[in-house]
Amino acid sequence: AQSVTQLGSHVSVSEGALVLLRCNYSSSVPPYLFWYVQYPNQGLQLLLKYTSAATLVKGINGFEAEFKKSETSFHLTKPSAHMSDAAEYFCAVNSGYSTLTFGKGTMLLVSP
Amino acid sequence: EAGVAQSPRYKIIEKRQSVAFWCNPISGHATLYWYQQILGQGPKLLIQFQNNGVVDDSQLPKDRFSAERLKGVDSTLKIQPAKLEDSAVYLCASSPQQGALPGELFFGEGSRLTVL
């Protein structure tokens, strides 16, 4: 079985501050891990993906995530938040099953 | 390259009525998915097609939901009769058969359903 837990349904940061969105996964086999972003009234867009090639993964818009097997985590970070980063972020896992399992999402709020 | 197209974007119906959503995937993408996204939750897979065959429909409420993908291209998701709890955004996604990881999906903008 596979599952994803995202800690915090809402995260608030100031513009220019560090962004940290937490994701922990459960998988019986080595997983593929993903972060998707959803802007208001839009579909989901792939932000970055972990494929076992490197534990630190860089994505679009300055985001990156680090795969930590010992902690079963795949947290998403960005050194400096922009107003345009305000959106909902979803962590997802695929353990070789045919389906992708999403977390419940974390809404990122960025204040000036 | 054109993205995944969905229509209608918004639909409001009364309970017990029927509704249909249409999806046209990215050209050449063999796999098509329908997800249900209820407010405050992550997307949940309803059905997955590989070409025009069903791969996984284990979470599709088959007493009221149906989906088809004729000719292995576009797809229709139908709800009949609708219940209040079906209010959600219905997301269509596609992925190519080759060159993409399991889970690397391309999403449409979604169809928002409100059931009154």
PDB file of C-alpha atoms in Angstrom:
ATOM      1  CA  ALA A   1       0.000   0.000   0.000  1.00  0.00           C
ATOM      2  CA  GLN A   2       1.104   3.569  -0.553  1.00  0.00           C
ATOM      3  CA  SER A   3       0.090   6.796   1.146  1.00  0.00           C
ATOM      4  CA  VAL A   4       1.178  10.374   1.648  1.00  0.00           C
ATOM      5  CA  THR A   5       0.804  12.665   4.650  1.00  0.00           C
ATOM      6  CA  GLN A   6       1.201  16.409   4.291  1.00  0.00           C
ATOM      7  CA  LEU A   7       1.693  18.193   7.600  1.00  0.00           C
ATOM      8  CA  GLY A   8      -0.236  21.458   7.799  1.00  0.00           C
ATOM      9  CA  SER A   9      -3.198  22.306   5.621  1.00  0.00           C
ATOM     10  CA  HIS A  10      -2.064  25.949   5.519  1.00  0.00           C
ATOM     11  CA  VAL A  11       1.386  27.515   5.688  1.00  0.00           C
ATOM     12  CA  SER A  12       1.870  31.289   5.873  1.00  0.00           C
ATOM     13  CA  VAL A  13       5.140  33.030   5.069  1.00  0.00           C
ATOM     14  CA  SER A  14       6.264  36.552   4.337  1.00  0.00           C
ATOM     15  CA  GLU A  15       7.618  37.487   0.938  1.00  0.00           C
ATOM     16  CA  GLY A  16      11.332  36.702   0.893  1.00  0.00           C
ATOM     17  CA  ALA A  17      11.126  34.112   3.675  1.00  0.00           C
ATOM     18  CA  LEU A  18      11.991  30.436   3.457  1.00  0.00           C
ATOM     19  CA  VAL A  19       9.237  28.122   2.281  1.00  0.00           C
ATOM     20  CA  LEU A  20       9.051  24.631   3.811  1.00  0.00           C
ATOM     21  CA  LEU A  21       6.182  22.284   2.985  1.00  0.00           C
ATOM     22  CA  ARG A  22       6.314  18.868   4.639  1.00  0.00           C
ATOM     23  CA  CYS A  23       5.517  15.508   3.099  1.00  0.00           C
ATOM     24  CA  ASN A  24       5.942  12.023   4.511  1.00  0.00           C
ATOM     25  CA  TYR A  25       5.210   8.917   2.514  1.00  0.00           C
ATOM     26  CA  SER A  26       4.529   5.268   3.115  1.00  0.00           C
ATOM     27  CA  SER A  27       5.503   2.678   0.558  1.00  0.00           C
ATOM     28  CA  SER A  28       6.406  -0.984   0.594  1.00  0.00           C
ATOM     29  CA  VAL A  29       8.762  -0.570  -2.370  1.00  0.00           C
ATOM     30  CA  PRO A  30      11.078   2.239  -3.501  1.00  0.00           C
ATOM     31  CA  PRO A  31       8.739   5.026  -4.553  1.00  0.00           C
ATOM     32  CA  TYR A  32       8.512   7.659  -7.204  1.00  0.00           C
ATOM     33  CA  LEU A  33       7.628  10.938  -5.501  1.00  0.00           C
ATOM     34  CA  PHE A  34       6.159  14.096  -6.938  1.00  0.00           C
ATOM     35  CA  TRP A  35       5.154  17.602  -5.992  1.00  0.00           C
ATOM     36  CA  TYR A  36       2.338  19.218  -7.940  1.00  0.00           C
ATOM     37  CA  VAL A  37       1.156  22.835  -7.683  1.00  0.00           C
ATOM     38  CA  GLN A  38      -2.386  24.052  -8.254  1.00  0.00           C
ATOM     39  CA  TYR A  39      -3.112  27.726  -8.829  1.00  0.00           C
ATOM     40  CA  PRO A  40      -6.678  28.971  -8.259  1.00  0.00           C
ATOM     41  CA  ASN A  41      -9.172  27.608 -10.782  1.00  0.00           C
ATOM     42  CA  GLN A  42      -6.492  25.690 -12.625  1.00  0.00           C
ATOM     43  CA  GLY A  43      -5.423  22.079 -12.955  1.00  0.00           C
ATOM     44  CA  LEU A  44      -2.367  20.567 -11.328  1.00  0.00           C
ATOM     45  CA  GLN A  45       1.088  21.250 -12.716  1.00  0.00           C
ATOM     46  CA  LEU A  46       4.135  19.103 -12.067  1.00  0.00           C
ATOM     47  CA  LEU A  47       6.660  21.000  -9.935  1.00  0.00           C
ATOM     48  CA  LEU A  48       9.332  18.324  -9.523  1.00  0.00           C
ATOM     49  CA  LYS A  49       9.837  14.584  -9.319  1.00  0.00           C
ATOM     50  CA  TYR A  50      12.082  12.085  -7.532  1.00  0.00           C
ATOM     51  CA  THR A  51      13.212   9.161  -9.633  1.00  0.00           C
ATOM     52  CA  SER A  52      15.999   7.690  -7.471  1.00  0.00           C
ATOM     53  CA  ALA A  53      18.732   9.300  -9.601  1.00  0.00           C
ATOM     54  CA  ALA A  54      19.556  11.968  -7.006  1.00  0.00           C
ATOM     55  CA  THR A  55      18.194  12.642  -3.541  1.00  0.00           C
ATOM     56  CA  LEU A  56      18.088  16.422  -4.002  1.00  0.00           C
ATOM     57  CA  VAL A  57      15.703  17.313  -6.784  1.00  0.00           C
ATOM     58  CA  LYS A  58      15.349  20.733  -8.371  1.00  0.00           C
ATOM     59  CA  GLY A  59      12.107  21.836  -9.951  1.00  0.00           C
ATOM     60  CA  ILE A  60      10.567  24.836 -11.606  1.00  0.00           C
ATOM     61  CA  ASN A  61      10.271  28.311 -10.068  1.00  0.00           C
ATOM     62  CA  GLY A  62      13.214  27.789  -7.694  1.00  0.00           C
ATOM     63  CA  PHE A  63      11.667  24.935  -5.694  1.00  0.00           C
ATOM     64  CA  GLU A  64      13.587  21.866  -4.608  1.00  0.00           C
ATOM     65  CA  ALA A  65      12.916  18.776  -2.536  1.00  0.00           C
ATOM     66  CA  GLU A  66      15.117  16.269  -0.752  1.00  0.00           C
ATOM     67  CA  PHE A  67      14.353  12.570  -0.555  1.00  0.00           C
ATOM     68  CA  LYS A  68      15.267  11.127   2.863  1.00  0.00           C
ATOM     69  CA  LYS A  69      14.681   7.412   2.993  1.00  0.00           C
ATOM     70  CA  SER A  70      15.486   7.108   6.706  1.00  0.00           C
ATOM     71  CA  GLU A  71      12.812   9.677   7.507  1.00  0.00           C
ATOM     72  CA  THR A  72      10.427   8.632   4.691  1.00  0.00           C
ATOM     73  CA  SER A  73      10.174  12.293   3.819  1.00  0.00           C
ATOM     74  CA  PHE A  74      10.152  14.426   0.696  1.00  0.00           C
ATOM     75  CA  HIS A  75       9.858  18.006   1.949  1.00  0.00           C
ATOM     76  CA  LEU A  76       9.545  20.898  -0.510  1.00  0.00           C
ATOM     77  CA  THR A  77      11.600  24.060   0.007  1.00  0.00           C
ATOM     78  CA  LYS A  78      12.290  27.405  -1.599  1.00  0.00           C
ATOM     79  CA  PRO A  79      14.840  29.863  -0.181  1.00  0.00           C
ATOM     80  CA  SER A  80      12.822  33.018  -0.829  1.00  0.00           C
ATOM     81  CA  ALA A  81       9.058  33.161  -1.300  1.00  0.00           C
ATOM     82  CA  HIS A  82       7.430  35.306  -3.975  1.00  0.00           C
ATOM     83  CA  MET A  83       3.841  36.494  -4.006  1.00  0.00           C
ATOM     84  CA  SER A  84       3.325  34.415  -7.139  1.00  0.00           C
ATOM     85  CA  ASP A  85       4.096  31.233  -5.162  1.00  0.00           C
ATOM     86  CA  ALA A  86       0.735  31.457  -3.392  1.00  0.00           C
ATOM     87  CA  ALA A  87      -1.066  28.266  -4.419  1.00  0.00           C
ATOM     88  CA  GLU A  88      -1.949  24.809  -3.182  1.00  0.00           C
ATOM     89  CA  TYR A  89       0.793  22.188  -3.210  1.00  0.00           C
ATOM     90  CA  PHE A  90       0.239  18.451  -3.386  1.00  0.00           C
ATOM     91  CA  CYS A  91       2.719  15.709  -2.626  1.00  0.00           C
ATOM     92  CA  ALA A  92       2.102  12.418  -4.433  1.00  0.00           C
ATOM     93  CA  VAL A  93       3.565   8.910  -4.458  1.00  0.00           C
ATOM     94  CA  ASN A  94       3.636   6.095  -6.953  1.00  0.00           C
ATOM     95  CA  SER A  95       5.202   2.848  -5.824  1.00  0.00           C
ATOM     96  CA  GLY A  96       5.036   1.068  -9.130  1.00  0.00           C
ATOM     97  CA  TYR A  97       1.305   0.661  -8.807  1.00  0.00           C
ATOM     98  CA  SER A  98      -0.600   2.006 -11.746  1.00  0.00           C
ATOM     99  CA  THR A  99      -2.227   4.775  -9.682  1.00  0.00           C
ATOM    100  CA  LEU A 100      -0.845   7.980  -8.209  1.00  0.00           C
ATOM    101  CA  THR A 101      -1.831   8.715  -4.596  1.00  0.00           C
ATOM    102  CA  PHE A 102      -2.051  12.357  -3.538  1.00  0.00           C
ATOM    103  CA  GLY A 103      -1.827  13.978  -0.139  1.00  0.00           C
ATOM    104  CA  LYS A 104      -4.549  16.342   1.056  1.00  0.00           C
ATOM    105  CA  GLY A 105      -2.601  19.392  -0.004  1.00  0.00           C
ATOM    106  CA  THR A 106      -1.017  22.404   1.703  1.00  0.00           C
ATOM    107  CA  MET A 107      -2.167  25.908   0.900  1.00  0.00           C
ATOM    108  CA  LEU A 108       0.761  28.337   0.807  1.00  0.00           C
ATOM    109  CA  LEU A 109      -0.113  31.910   1.712  1.00  0.00           C
ATOM    110  CA  VAL A 110       2.444  34.634   1.009  1.00  0.00           C
ATOM    111  CA  SER A 111       2.088  38.055   2.615  1.00  0.00           C
ATOM    112  CA  PRO A 112       3.910  41.221   1.528  1.00  0.00           C
TER     113      PRO A 112
ATOM    114  CA  GLU B   1       1.561  21.558 -27.909  1.00  0.00           C
ATOM    115  CA  ALA B   2      -2.064  21.787 -26.851  1.00  0.00           C
ATOM    116  CA  GLY B   3      -2.824  20.719 -23.296  1.00  0.00           C
ATOM    117  CA  VAL B   4      -5.590  18.576 -21.875  1.00  0.00           C
ATOM    118  CA  ALA B   5      -8.958  20.099 -22.748  1.00  0.00           C
ATOM    119  CA  GLN B   6     -12.013  19.755 -20.526  1.00  0.00           C
ATOM    120  CA  SER B   7     -15.573  21.007 -20.745  1.00  0.00           C
ATOM    121  CA  PRO B   8     -17.677  22.405 -19.300  1.00  0.00           C
ATOM    122  CA  ARG B   9     -15.597  24.365 -16.800  1.00  0.00           C
ATOM    123  CA  TYR B  10     -18.546  24.890 -14.481  1.00  0.00           C
ATOM    124  CA  LYS B  11     -21.844  23.094 -14.034  1.00  0.00           C
ATOM    125  CA  ILE B  12     -24.636  23.566 -11.507  1.00  0.00           C
ATOM    126  CA  ILE B  13     -27.380  20.949 -11.262  1.00  0.00           C
ATOM    127  CA  GLU B  14     -29.957  19.772  -8.773  1.00  0.00           C
ATOM    128  CA  LYS B  15     -29.644  16.444  -7.026  1.00  0.00           C
ATOM    129  CA  ARG B  16     -30.955  13.470  -8.973  1.00  0.00           C
ATOM    130  CA  GLN B  17     -30.173  15.187 -12.263  1.00  0.00           C
ATOM    131  CA  SER B  18     -27.528  13.923 -14.650  1.00  0.00           C
ATOM    132  CA  VAL B  19     -24.351  15.556 -15.925  1.00  0.00           C
ATOM    133  CA  ALA B  20     -21.583  14.688 -18.355  1.00  0.00           C
ATOM    134  CA  PHE B  21     -18.009  15.935 -18.595  1.00  0.00           C
ATOM    135  CA  TRP B  22     -15.787  15.699 -21.625  1.00  0.00           C
ATOM    136  CA  CYS B  23     -12.018  15.411 -21.872  1.00  0.00           C
ATOM    137  CA  ASN B  24      -9.622  15.504 -24.795  1.00  0.00           C
ATOM    138  CA  PRO B  25      -6.102  14.440 -23.787  1.00  0.00           C
ATOM    139  CA  ILE B  26      -2.815  15.596 -25.222  1.00  0.00           C
ATOM    140  CA  SER B  27      -2.364  14.184 -28.698  1.00  0.00           C
ATOM    141  CA  GLY B  28      -0.644  10.807 -28.626  1.00  0.00           C
ATOM    142  CA  HIS B  29      -1.118  10.190 -24.909  1.00  0.00           C
ATOM    143  CA  ALA B  30      -2.254   6.614 -24.429  1.00  0.00           C
ATOM    144  CA  THR B  31      -3.275   6.840 -20.777  1.00  0.00           C
ATOM    145  CA  LEU B  32      -6.194   8.927 -19.548  1.00  0.00           C
ATOM    146  CA  TYR B  33      -7.335   9.466 -15.970  1.00  0.00           C
ATOM    147  CA  TRP B  34     -10.372  10.965 -14.275  1.00  0.00           C
ATOM    148  CA  TYR B  35      -9.837  12.307 -10.767  1.00  0.00           C
ATOM    149  CA  GLN B  36     -12.357  13.703  -8.285  1.00  0.00           C
ATOM    150  CA  GLN B  37     -11.154  16.571  -6.099  1.00  0.00           C
ATOM    151  CA  ILE B  38     -13.452  17.468  -3.223  1.00  0.00           C
ATOM    152  CA  LEU B  39     -12.826  20.811  -1.540  1.00  0.00           C
ATOM    153  CA  GLY B  40     -10.038  20.518   1.004  1.00  0.00           C
ATOM    154  CA  GLN B  41      -8.842  17.134  -0.227  1.00  0.00           C
ATOM    155  CA  GLY B  42      -6.335  15.820  -2.690  1.00  0.00           C
ATOM    156  CA  PRO B  43      -7.425  14.380  -6.012  1.00  0.00           C
ATOM    157  CA  LYS B  44      -8.796  10.841  -5.889  1.00  0.00           C
ATOM    158  CA  LEU B  45      -8.571   8.550  -8.893  1.00  0.00           C
ATOM    159  CA  LEU B  46     -11.923   7.481 -10.293  1.00  0.00           C
ATOM    160  CA  ILE B  47     -10.868   5.632 -13.425  1.00  0.00           C
ATOM    161  CA  GLN B  48      -7.802   5.032 -15.571  1.00  0.00           C
ATOM    162  CA  PHE B  49      -7.849   4.099 -19.263  1.00  0.00           C
ATOM    163  CA  GLN B  50      -5.023   2.669 -21.323  1.00  0.00           C
ATOM    164  CA  ASN B  51      -6.014   3.429 -24.911  1.00  0.00           C
ATOM    165  CA  ASN B  52      -9.704   2.470 -24.828  1.00  0.00           C
ATOM    166  CA  GLY B  53      -9.433  -0.208 -22.128  1.00  0.00           C
ATOM    167  CA  VAL B  54     -10.057   0.278 -18.406  1.00  0.00           C
ATOM    168  CA  VAL B  55      -6.969  -0.287 -16.226  1.00  0.00           C
ATOM    169  CA  ASP B  56      -8.397   0.691 -12.842  1.00  0.00           C
ATOM    170  CA  ASP B  57     -11.940   1.667 -11.871  1.00  0.00           C
ATOM    171  CA  SER B  58     -11.882   0.323  -8.330  1.00  0.00           C
ATOM    172  CA  GLN B  59     -12.880   3.672  -6.798  1.00  0.00           C
ATOM    173  CA  LEU B  60     -15.564   4.570  -9.323  1.00  0.00           C
ATOM    174  CA  PRO B  61     -19.072   4.486  -7.770  1.00  0.00           C
ATOM    175  CA  LYS B  62     -20.480   2.359 -10.523  1.00  0.00           C
ATOM    176  CA  ASP B  63     -24.081   2.682  -9.404  1.00  0.00           C
ATOM    177  CA  ARG B  64     -24.078   6.307 -10.530  1.00  0.00           C
ATOM    178  CA  PHE B  65     -20.826   7.051 -12.349  1.00  0.00           C
ATOM    179  CA  SER B  66     -19.834   5.806 -15.777  1.00  0.00           C
ATOM    180  CA  ALA B  67     -16.995   6.643 -18.128  1.00  0.00           C
ATOM    181  CA  GLU B  68     -15.994   5.698 -21.603  1.00  0.00           C
ATOM    182  CA  ARG B  69     -13.120   6.357 -23.948  1.00  0.00           C
ATOM    183  CA  LEU B  70     -14.242   5.461 -27.410  1.00  0.00           C
ATOM    184  CA  LYS B  71     -11.521   5.094 -30.059  1.00  0.00           C
ATOM    185  CA  GLY B  72      -8.854   5.595 -27.403  1.00  0.00           C
ATOM    186  CA  VAL B  73      -8.843   9.381 -27.654  1.00  0.00           C
ATOM    187  CA  ASP B  74     -11.349  11.605 -25.879  1.00  0.00           C
ATOM    188  CA  SER B  75     -13.408  10.522 -22.905  1.00  0.00           C
ATOM    189  CA  THR B  76     -16.728  11.245 -21.212  1.00  0.00           C
ATOM    190  CA  LEU B  77     -17.523  10.942 -17.514  1.00  0.00           C
ATOM    191  CA  LYS B  78     -21.211  10.770 -16.591  1.00  0.00           C
ATOM    192  CA  ILE B  79     -22.993  11.022 -13.261  1.00  0.00           C
ATOM    193  CA  GLN B  80     -26.602   9.874 -13.017  1.00  0.00           C
ATOM    194  CA  PRO B  81     -28.310  10.552 -10.675  1.00  0.00           C
ATOM    195  CA  ALA B  82     -26.160  13.145  -8.937  1.00  0.00           C
ATOM    196  CA  LYS B  83     -25.967  13.435  -5.157  1.00  0.00           C
ATOM    197  CA  LEU B  84     -24.991  16.407  -3.027  1.00  0.00           C
ATOM    198  CA  GLU B  85     -21.684  14.727  -2.147  1.00  0.00           C
ATOM    199  CA  ASP B  86     -20.706  14.649  -5.820  1.00  0.00           C
ATOM    200  CA  SER B  87     -19.978  18.379  -5.666  1.00  0.00           C
ATOM    201  CA  ALA B  88     -16.312  18.534  -6.602  1.00  0.00           C
ATOM    202  CA  VAL B  89     -13.859  19.390  -9.328  1.00  0.00           C
ATOM    203  CA  TYR B  90     -13.455  16.622 -11.874  1.00  0.00           C
ATOM    204  CA  LEU B  91      -9.941  16.581 -13.255  1.00  0.00           C
ATOM    205  CA  CYS B  92      -8.872  14.829 -16.401  1.00  0.00           C
ATOM    206  CA  ALA B  93      -5.214  13.945 -16.888  1.00  0.00           C
ATOM    207  CA  SER B  94      -3.178  12.116 -19.482  1.00  0.00           C
ATOM    208  CA  SER B  95       0.268  10.636 -19.834  1.00  0.00           C
ATOM    209  CA  PRO B  96       2.238   9.194 -22.741  1.00  0.00           C
ATOM    210  CA  GLN B  97       2.814   5.467 -22.960  1.00  0.00           C
ATOM    211  CA  GLN B  98       6.531   5.959 -23.417  1.00  0.00           C
ATOM    212  CA  GLY B  99       8.940   8.419 -21.881  1.00  0.00           C
ATOM    213  CA  ALA B 100       7.064   9.343 -18.740  1.00  0.00           C
ATOM    214  CA  LEU B 101       7.412   8.068 -15.218  1.00  0.00           C
ATOM    215  CA  PRO B 102       4.532   6.344 -13.493  1.00  0.00           C
ATOM    216  CA  GLY B 103       2.732   9.271 -11.899  1.00  0.00           C
ATOM    217  CA  GLU B 104       3.953  12.002 -14.235  1.00  0.00           C
ATOM    218  CA  LEU B 105       0.608  13.322 -15.375  1.00  0.00           C
ATOM    219  CA  PHE B 106      -0.584  16.289 -17.400  1.00  0.00           C
ATOM    220  CA  PHE B 107      -3.800  17.787 -16.046  1.00  0.00           C
ATOM    221  CA  GLY B 108      -6.612  19.781 -17.566  1.00  0.00           C
ATOM    222  CA  GLU B 109      -8.128  22.781 -15.790  1.00  0.00           C
ATOM    223  CA  GLY B 110     -10.983  20.722 -14.389  1.00  0.00           C
ATOM    224  CA  SER B 111     -14.767  20.806 -14.428  1.00  0.00           C
ATOM    225  CA  ARG B 112     -16.348  22.212 -11.270  1.00  0.00           C
ATOM    226  CA  LEU B 113     -19.656  20.565 -10.372  1.00  0.00           C
ATOM    227  CA  THR B 114     -22.067  21.996  -7.843  1.00  0.00           C
ATOM    228  CA  VAL B 115     -25.030  19.843  -6.855  1.00  0.00           C
ATOM    229  CA  LEU B 116     -27.874  21.705  -5.106  1.00  0.00           C
TER     230      LEU B 116
END
